[in-house]
Structures are given as structure tokens and as C-alpha cells.
Short mmCIF file of C-alpha atoms and ligand atoms in Angstrom, two decimals:
data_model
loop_
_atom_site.label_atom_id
_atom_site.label_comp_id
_atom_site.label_asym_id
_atom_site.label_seq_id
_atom_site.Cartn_x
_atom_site.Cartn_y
_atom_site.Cartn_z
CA UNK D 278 -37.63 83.70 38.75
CA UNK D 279 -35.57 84.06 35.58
CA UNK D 280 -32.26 82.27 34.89
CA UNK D 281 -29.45 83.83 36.27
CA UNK D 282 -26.83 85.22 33.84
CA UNK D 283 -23.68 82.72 33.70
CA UNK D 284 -20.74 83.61 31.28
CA UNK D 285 -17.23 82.37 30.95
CA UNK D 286 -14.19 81.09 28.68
CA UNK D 287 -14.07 77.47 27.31
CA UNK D 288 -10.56 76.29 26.06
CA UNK D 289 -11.00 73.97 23.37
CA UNK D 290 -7.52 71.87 23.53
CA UNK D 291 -6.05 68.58 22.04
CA UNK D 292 -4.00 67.23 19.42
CA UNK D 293 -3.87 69.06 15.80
CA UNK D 294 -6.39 67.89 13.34
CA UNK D 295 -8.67 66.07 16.19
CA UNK D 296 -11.00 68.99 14.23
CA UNK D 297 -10.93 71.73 17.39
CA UNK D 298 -11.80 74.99 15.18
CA UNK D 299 -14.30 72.64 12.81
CA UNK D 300 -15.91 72.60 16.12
CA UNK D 301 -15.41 76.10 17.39
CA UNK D 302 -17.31 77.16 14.08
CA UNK D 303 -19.89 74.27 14.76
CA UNK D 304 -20.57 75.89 18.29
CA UNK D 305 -20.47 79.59 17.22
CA UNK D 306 -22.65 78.95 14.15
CA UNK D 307 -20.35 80.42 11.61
CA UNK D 308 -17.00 80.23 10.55
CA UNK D 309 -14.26 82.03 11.99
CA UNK D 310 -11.79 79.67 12.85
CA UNK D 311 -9.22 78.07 9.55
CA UNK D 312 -9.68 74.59 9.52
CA UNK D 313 -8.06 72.31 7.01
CA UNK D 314 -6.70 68.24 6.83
CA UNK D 315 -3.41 69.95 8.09
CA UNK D 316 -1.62 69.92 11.44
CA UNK D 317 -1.30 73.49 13.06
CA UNK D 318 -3.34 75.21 10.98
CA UNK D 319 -4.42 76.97 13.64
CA UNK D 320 -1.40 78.98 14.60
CA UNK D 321 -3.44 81.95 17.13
CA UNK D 322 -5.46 82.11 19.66
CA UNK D 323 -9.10 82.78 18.08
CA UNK D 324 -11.74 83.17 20.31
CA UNK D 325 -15.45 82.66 19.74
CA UNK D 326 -18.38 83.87 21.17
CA UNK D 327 -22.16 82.55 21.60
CA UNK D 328 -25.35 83.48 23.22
CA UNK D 329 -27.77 81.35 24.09
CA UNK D 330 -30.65 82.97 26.42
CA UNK D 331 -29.08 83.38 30.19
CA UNK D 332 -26.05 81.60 29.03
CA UNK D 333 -22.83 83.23 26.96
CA UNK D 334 -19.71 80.81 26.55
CA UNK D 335 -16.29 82.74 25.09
CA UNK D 336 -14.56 79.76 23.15
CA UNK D 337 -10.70 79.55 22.94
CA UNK D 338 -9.81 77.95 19.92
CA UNK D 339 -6.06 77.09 20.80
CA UNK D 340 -3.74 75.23 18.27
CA UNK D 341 -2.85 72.05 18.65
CA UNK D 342 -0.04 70.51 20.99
CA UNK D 343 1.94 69.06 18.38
CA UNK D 344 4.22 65.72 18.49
CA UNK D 345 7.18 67.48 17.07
CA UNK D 346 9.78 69.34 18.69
CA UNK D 347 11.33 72.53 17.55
CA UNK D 348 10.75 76.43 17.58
CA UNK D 349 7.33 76.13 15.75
CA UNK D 350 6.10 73.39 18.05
CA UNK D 351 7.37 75.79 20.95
CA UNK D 352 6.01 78.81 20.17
CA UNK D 353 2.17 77.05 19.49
CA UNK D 354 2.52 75.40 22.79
CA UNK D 355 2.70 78.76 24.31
CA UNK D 356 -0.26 79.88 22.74
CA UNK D 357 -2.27 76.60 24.50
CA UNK D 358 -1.31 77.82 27.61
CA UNK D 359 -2.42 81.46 26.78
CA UNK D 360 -6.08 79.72 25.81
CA UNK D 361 -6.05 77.85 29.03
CA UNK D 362 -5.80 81.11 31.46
CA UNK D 363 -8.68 82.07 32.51
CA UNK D 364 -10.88 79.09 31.39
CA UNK D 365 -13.78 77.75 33.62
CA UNK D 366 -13.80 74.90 31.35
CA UNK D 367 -11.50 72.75 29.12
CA UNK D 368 -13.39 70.77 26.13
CA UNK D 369 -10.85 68.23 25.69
CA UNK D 370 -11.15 66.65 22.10
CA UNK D 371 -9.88 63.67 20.56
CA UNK D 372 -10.66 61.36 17.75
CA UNK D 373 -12.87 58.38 18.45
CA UNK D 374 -11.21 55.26 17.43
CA UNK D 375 -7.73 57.00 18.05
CA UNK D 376 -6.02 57.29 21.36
CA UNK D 377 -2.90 58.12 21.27
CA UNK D 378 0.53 59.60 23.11
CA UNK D 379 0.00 62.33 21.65
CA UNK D 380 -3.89 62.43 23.51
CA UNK D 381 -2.24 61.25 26.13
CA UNK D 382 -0.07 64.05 26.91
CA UNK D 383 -2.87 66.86 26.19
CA UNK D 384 -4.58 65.19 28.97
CA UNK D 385 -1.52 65.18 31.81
CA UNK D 386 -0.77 68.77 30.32
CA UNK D 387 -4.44 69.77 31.08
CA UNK D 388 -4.50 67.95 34.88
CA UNK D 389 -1.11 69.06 35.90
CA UNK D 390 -2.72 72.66 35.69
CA UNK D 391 -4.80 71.33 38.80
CA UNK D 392 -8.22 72.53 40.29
CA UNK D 393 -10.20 74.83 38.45
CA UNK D 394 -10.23 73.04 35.11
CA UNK D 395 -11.94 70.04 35.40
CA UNK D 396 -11.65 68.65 30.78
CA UNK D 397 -15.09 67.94 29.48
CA UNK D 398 -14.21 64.95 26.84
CA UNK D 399 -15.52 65.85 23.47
CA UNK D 400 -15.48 63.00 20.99
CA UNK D 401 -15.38 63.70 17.53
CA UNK D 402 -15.96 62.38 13.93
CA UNK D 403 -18.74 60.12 14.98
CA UNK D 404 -19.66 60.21 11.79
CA UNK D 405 -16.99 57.72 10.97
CA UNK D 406 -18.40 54.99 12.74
CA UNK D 407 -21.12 53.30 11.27
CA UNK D 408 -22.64 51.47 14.50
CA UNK D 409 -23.30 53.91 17.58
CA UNK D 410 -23.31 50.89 19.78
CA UNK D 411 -19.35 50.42 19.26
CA UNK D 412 -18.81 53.91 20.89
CA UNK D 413 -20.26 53.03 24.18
CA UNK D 414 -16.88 50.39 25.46
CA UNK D 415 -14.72 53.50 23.99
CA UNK D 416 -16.48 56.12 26.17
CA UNK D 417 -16.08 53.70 29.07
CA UNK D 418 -12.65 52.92 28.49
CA UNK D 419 -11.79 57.02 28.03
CA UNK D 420 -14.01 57.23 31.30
CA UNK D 421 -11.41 55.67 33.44
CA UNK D 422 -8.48 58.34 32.40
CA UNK D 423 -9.67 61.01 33.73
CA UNK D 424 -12.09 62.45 36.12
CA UNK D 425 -13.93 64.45 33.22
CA UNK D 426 -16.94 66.87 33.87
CA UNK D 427 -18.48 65.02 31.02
CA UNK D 428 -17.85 62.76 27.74
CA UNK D 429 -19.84 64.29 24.86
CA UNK D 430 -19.50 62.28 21.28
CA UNK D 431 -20.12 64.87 18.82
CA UNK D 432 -19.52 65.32 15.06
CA UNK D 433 -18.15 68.59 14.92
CA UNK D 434 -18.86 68.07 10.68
CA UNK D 435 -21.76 66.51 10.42
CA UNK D 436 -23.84 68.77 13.53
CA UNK D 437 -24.28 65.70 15.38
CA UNK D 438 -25.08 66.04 19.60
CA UNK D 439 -23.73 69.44 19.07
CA UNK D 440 -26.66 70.55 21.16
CA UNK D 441 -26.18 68.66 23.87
CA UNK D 442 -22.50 69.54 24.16
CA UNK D 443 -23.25 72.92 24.42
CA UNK D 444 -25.86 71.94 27.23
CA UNK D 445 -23.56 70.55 29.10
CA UNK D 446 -21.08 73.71 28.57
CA UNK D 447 -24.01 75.99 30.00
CA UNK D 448 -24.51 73.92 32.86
CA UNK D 449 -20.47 74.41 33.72
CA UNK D 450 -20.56 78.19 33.28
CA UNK D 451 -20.18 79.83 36.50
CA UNK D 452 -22.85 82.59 37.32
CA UNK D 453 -21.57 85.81 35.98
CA UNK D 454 -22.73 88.71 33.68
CA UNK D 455 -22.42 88.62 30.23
CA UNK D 456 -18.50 90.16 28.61
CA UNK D 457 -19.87 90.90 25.05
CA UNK D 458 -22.81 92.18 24.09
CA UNK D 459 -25.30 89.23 22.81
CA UNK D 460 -24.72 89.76 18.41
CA UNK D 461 -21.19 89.86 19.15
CA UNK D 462 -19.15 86.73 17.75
CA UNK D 463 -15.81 87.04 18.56
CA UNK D 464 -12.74 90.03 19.41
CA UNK D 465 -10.70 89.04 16.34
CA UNK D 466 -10.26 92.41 14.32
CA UNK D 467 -11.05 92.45 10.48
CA UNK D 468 -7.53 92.07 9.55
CA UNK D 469 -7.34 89.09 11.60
CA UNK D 470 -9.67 87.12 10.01
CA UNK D 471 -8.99 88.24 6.91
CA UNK D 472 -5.33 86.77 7.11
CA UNK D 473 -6.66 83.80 8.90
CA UNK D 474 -9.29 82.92 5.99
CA UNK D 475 -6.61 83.75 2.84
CA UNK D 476 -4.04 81.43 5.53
CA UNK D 477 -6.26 78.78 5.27
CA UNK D 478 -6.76 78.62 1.54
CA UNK D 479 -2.80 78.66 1.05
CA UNK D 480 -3.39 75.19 3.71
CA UNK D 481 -5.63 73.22 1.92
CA UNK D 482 -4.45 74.38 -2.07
CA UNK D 483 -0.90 74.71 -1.91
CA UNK D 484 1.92 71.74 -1.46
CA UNK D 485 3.63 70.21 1.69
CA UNK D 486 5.48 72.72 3.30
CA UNK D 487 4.94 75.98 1.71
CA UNK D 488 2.23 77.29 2.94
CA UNK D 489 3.72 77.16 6.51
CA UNK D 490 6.02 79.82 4.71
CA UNK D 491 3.34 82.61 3.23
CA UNK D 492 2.66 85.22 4.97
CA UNK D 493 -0.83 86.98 4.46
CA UNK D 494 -0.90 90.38 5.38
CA UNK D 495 -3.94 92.87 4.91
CA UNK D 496 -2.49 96.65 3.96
CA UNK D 497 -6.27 98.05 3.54
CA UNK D 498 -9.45 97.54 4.87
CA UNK D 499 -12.04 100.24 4.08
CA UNK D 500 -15.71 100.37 4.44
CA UNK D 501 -18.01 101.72 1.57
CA UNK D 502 -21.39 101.17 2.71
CA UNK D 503 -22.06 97.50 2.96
CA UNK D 504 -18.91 96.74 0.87
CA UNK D 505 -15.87 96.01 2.76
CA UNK D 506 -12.44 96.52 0.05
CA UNK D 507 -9.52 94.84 1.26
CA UNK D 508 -6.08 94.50 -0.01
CA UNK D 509 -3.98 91.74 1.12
CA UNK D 510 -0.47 91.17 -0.10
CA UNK D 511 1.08 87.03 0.20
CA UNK D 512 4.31 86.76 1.22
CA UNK D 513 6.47 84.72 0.15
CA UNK D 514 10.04 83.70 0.48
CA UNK D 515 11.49 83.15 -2.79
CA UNK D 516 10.38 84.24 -6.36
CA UNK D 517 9.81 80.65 -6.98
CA UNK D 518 7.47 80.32 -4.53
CA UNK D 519 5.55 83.22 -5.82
CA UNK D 520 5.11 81.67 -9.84
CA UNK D 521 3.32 78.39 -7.36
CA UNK D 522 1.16 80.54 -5.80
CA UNK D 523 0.40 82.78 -8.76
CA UNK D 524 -0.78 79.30 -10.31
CA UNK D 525 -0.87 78.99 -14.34
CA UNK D 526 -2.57 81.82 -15.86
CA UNK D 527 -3.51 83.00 -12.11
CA UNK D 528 -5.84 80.22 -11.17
CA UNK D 529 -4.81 79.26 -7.87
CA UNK D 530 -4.64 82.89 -6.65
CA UNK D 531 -8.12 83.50 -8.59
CA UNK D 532 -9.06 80.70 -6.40
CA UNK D 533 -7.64 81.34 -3.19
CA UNK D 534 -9.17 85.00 -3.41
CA UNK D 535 -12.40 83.28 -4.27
CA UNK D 536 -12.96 81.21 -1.59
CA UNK D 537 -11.55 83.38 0.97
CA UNK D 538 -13.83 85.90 -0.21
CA UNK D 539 -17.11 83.39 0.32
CA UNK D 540 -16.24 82.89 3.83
CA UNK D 541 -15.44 86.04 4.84
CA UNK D 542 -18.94 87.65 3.60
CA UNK D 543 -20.73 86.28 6.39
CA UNK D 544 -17.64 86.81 8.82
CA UNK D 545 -17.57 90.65 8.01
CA UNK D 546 -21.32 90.88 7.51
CA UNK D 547 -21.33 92.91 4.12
CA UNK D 548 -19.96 92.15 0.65
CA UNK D 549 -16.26 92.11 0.35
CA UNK D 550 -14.01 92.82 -2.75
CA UNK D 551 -10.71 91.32 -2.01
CA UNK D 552 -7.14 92.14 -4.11
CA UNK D 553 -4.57 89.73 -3.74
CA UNK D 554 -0.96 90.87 -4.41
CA UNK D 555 1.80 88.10 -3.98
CA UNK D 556 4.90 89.46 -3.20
CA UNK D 557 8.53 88.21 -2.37
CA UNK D 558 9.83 89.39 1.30
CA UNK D 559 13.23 91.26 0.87
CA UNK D 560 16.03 90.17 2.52
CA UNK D 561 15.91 93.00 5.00
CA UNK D 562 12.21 92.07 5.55
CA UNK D 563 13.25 88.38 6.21
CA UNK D 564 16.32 89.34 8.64
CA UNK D 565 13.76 91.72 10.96
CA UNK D 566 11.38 88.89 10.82
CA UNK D 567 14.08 86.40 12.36
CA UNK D 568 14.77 89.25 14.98
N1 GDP M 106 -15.22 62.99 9.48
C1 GDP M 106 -15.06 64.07 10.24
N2 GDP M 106 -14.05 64.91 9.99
C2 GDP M 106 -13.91 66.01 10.80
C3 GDP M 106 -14.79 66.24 11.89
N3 GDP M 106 -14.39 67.39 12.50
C4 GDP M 106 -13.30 67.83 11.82
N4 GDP M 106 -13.02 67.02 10.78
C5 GDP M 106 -11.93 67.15 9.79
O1 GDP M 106 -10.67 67.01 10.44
C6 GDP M 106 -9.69 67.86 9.83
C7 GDP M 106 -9.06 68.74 10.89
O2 GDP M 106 -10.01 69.64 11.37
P1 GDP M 106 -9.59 70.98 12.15
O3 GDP M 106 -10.86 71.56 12.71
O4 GDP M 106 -8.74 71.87 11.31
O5 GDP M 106 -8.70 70.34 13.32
P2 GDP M 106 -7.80 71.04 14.43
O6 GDP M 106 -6.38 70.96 13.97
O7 GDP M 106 -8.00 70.22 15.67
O8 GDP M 106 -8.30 72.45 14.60
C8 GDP M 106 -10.43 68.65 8.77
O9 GDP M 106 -10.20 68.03 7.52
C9 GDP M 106 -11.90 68.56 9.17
O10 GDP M 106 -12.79 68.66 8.10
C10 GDP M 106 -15.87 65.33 12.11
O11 GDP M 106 -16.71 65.46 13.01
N5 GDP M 106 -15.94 64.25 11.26
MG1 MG M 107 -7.33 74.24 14.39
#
């Protein structure tokens, strides 16, 4: 008798840069979630899919539950809980070697939700540890916080154990037919990804707190055969900000388009020629966005 068909959605939760959408790529096989040495760079719900034989897990990539307090912190908290509904399955990841409050507080977030969503423990960057045999007191100690479906130490960068986390994922899918058809890898439009990719360049190439600022927005996306042309405008807040991301001579937007270019090939499946405009938001533009 063949396998039955199981199928459902995996939240991936826990504190921000624990390295949740390194992972999500890791498991998906490609790269589709931003990822950078920043806290909330992950700012939507981006969902990932992968199909393994009988077996199709829909990954919720969900951004972090940040330590600070404010609107921002708000706003991204209400996107975790978005990721959690639904979910057969919570991958609950944290850093080995780093407990903290912050962990913590995931955790009770993800048991007051009750039955239903049992947290598989993921722990990652176990490529930071240079003797294996030091992890096993830490996954005993982690044992005892929670009753977890199972504690999987991974390294989301490195591919290690990968494959056995996503065993144990298949195992914990509920039998169920298949949502998306089996080449599909996630429901993120184009423009989506697009802004997500150029959003993650501005993270990991621009100073402290600007980048939280630019907005990327795509104003074309057009098909010519297996080239994809997209224009994409940055937008900024003040005209000083725009000279910083124009860079000296243009480099850092020459560089930003590059790279964002290079990941979004394989994303988009085709070749993509990408213009970058940077532009400053008018005041008008700024006042609706407050609204
Ligand atoms: N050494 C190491 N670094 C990792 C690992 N996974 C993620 N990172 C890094 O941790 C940082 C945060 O990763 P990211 O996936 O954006 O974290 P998120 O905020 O939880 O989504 C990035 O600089 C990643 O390269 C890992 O397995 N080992
Ligand atoms: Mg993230």
C-alpha cells in the first residue's frame, strides 16, 4: 500500500535573529525568505512550500517576537499570531548556548495557545560549537521546559541534520491531500519577493536605523520570454537619506540592484533586469502612510 498523502502548515516562531527564515530557505531549498544579522528583518508573513514524496509541509516564516515595546514591536507580534492559525505544528527555534527571556516568552506565548500545537524545538547554529558532546546536557536541560514533539539541533547555515528535522516534520503532518501543486514553492506574488529581496539588501548594506525607513516598492513587472523586467522605486524619507542610498558615484544602489538581482533569478525562475529608482516620499505620501 502506498503512503498516504499528509499535508499541513508549520509555523516557524522564536526570537529575531535565532536565524528562522535562514532556515525556512534551508527547508524549502531556495531562498525566499530576507535574512540578515538584523532583528525583524522579517517584517511579513512568508510562507514556504516543499514536497517530499507523500509528504507536503506549508512553512510560516513569521517575524520575530521582539524584546521591545512600541507600535513596530506590536504590529510584528500580530503577524506571529497570523503564522500560528492554522498550524499543525510549531518549530520553535532558539540559539544553542543562548536561553533567554526573550526564548522564554516565545515558549509561554506558544503553550498558552493550548492543544493543537504541540513546539518541535529546533536548535540552531550548531555550527558554533566545536564539541557535539556539549549539546547533549543543553538538549536535556531545554527538555524539561516544555513538553516538545521533538528537539532537533540543526544548522540552518551550514545544512547540518536538516534532514532529519524535516523527518520529524513529516511524521507530525496530519493525513490530508496535498494544497499546492508539487513544483510550487510558495503563494508570495512576484512583487512580493521582489520588495522582500531589494528590503533585505537595504538590511545588511545600509546603517543602523535607516533601512527600517525605505520603502521598496515594485511599479512594473513584465514578462518577455524568460526575462522578467522590473522596476522598483526606494523610498525614502528625506533627500538625505536618498544621497546614502544612492552611494558615491552609485555604488551602493549598483550593489543593492546586484545582489537582489542574483537571488531573485532562481526565485522568479528566468533572468531578471531590475531598475532601481530612489525616490523621496512627499509629504502627502508620508501623511496617508501614517493614516
Ligand atoms: N552560525 C550560524 N549562523 C546562523 C545560522 N542560521 C542563521 N544564522 C545567522 O543568524 C542571523 C539571523 O538569521 P535570520 O535567518 O535572519 O534570523 P531570523 O531573524 O530568526 O529570521 C543571520 O546573520 C544568519 O546568517 C546557523 O545555523 N549558524
Ligand atoms: Mg527572519
Amino acid at each position: 500500500m502506498s503512503e498516504p498523502s499528509r499535508c499541513g502548515t508549520v509555523a516557524i516562531v522564536g526570537c529575531p535573529n535565532v536565524g528562522k527564515s535562514t532556515l525556512l530557505n534551508r527547508l524549502i531549498g531556495r531562498k525566499l525568505s530576507a535574512t540578515s544579522g538584523r532583528p525583524c528583518t522579517t517584517r511579513h508573513r512568508v510562507l514556504g512550500i516543499s514536497t517530499h514524496g507523500a509528504a507536503q509541509a506549508i512553512y510560516v516564516d513569521t517575524p520575530g517576537l521582539g524584546l521591545a515595546h512600541g507600535r513596530r514591536d506590536r504590529s510584528l507580534s500580530a503577524a506571529v499570531e497570523n503564522g500560528l492559525d492554522g498550524a499543525v505544528l510549531a518549530l520553535f527555534v532558539c540559539e544553542q548556548g543562548r536561553w533567554g527571556d526573550g526564548d522564554e516568552r516565545v515558549l509561554q506565548r506558544l503553550l498558552d495557545r493550548g492543544i493543537g500545537l504541540r513546539p518541535l524545538l529546533v536548535l540552531n547554529k550548531i555550527d558554533r560549537i566545536a564539541d557535539a558532546v556539549a549539546l547533549l546536557p543543553q538538549l536535556e536541560r531545554l527538555a524539561t521546559r516544555a513538553d516538545f514533539a521533538d528537539l532537533v539541533p540543526v544548522s540552518a547555515l551550514k545544512n547540518r541534520n536538516i534532514e532529519r528535522l524535516r523527518a520529524c516534520v513529516h511524521r507530525h503532518l496530519p493525513v490530508a491531500e496535498h494544497r499546492f501543486t508539487a513544483g510550487c514553492h510558495t503563494d508570495c506574488t512576484p512583487q512580493f519577493l521582489v520588495e522582500e529581496m531589494l528590503r533585505e539588501q537595504l538590511m545588511r548594506r545600509l546603517g543602523d536605523e535607516l533601512p527600517y525607513t525605505v520603502r521598496p516598492h515594485v511599479e512594473q513587472l513584465q514578462w518577455r520570454g524568460d526575462l522578467c523586467r522590473i522596476h522598483a522605486v526606494l523610498e525614502v524619507q528625506r533627500e538625505s537619506q536618498r544621497a546614502i542610498v544612492i552611494g558615491r558615484g552609485g555604488r551602493s544602489l549598483k550593489s543593492i540592484g546586484t545582489a537582489a538581482r542574483l537571488d531573485l533569478e532562481p526565485l522568479l525562475g528566468g533572468r531578471v533586469g531590475l531598475r532601481l529608482w530612489v525616490r523621496v516620499a512627499s509629504p502627502q505620501a508620508a501623511a496617508s502612510a501614517v493614516n
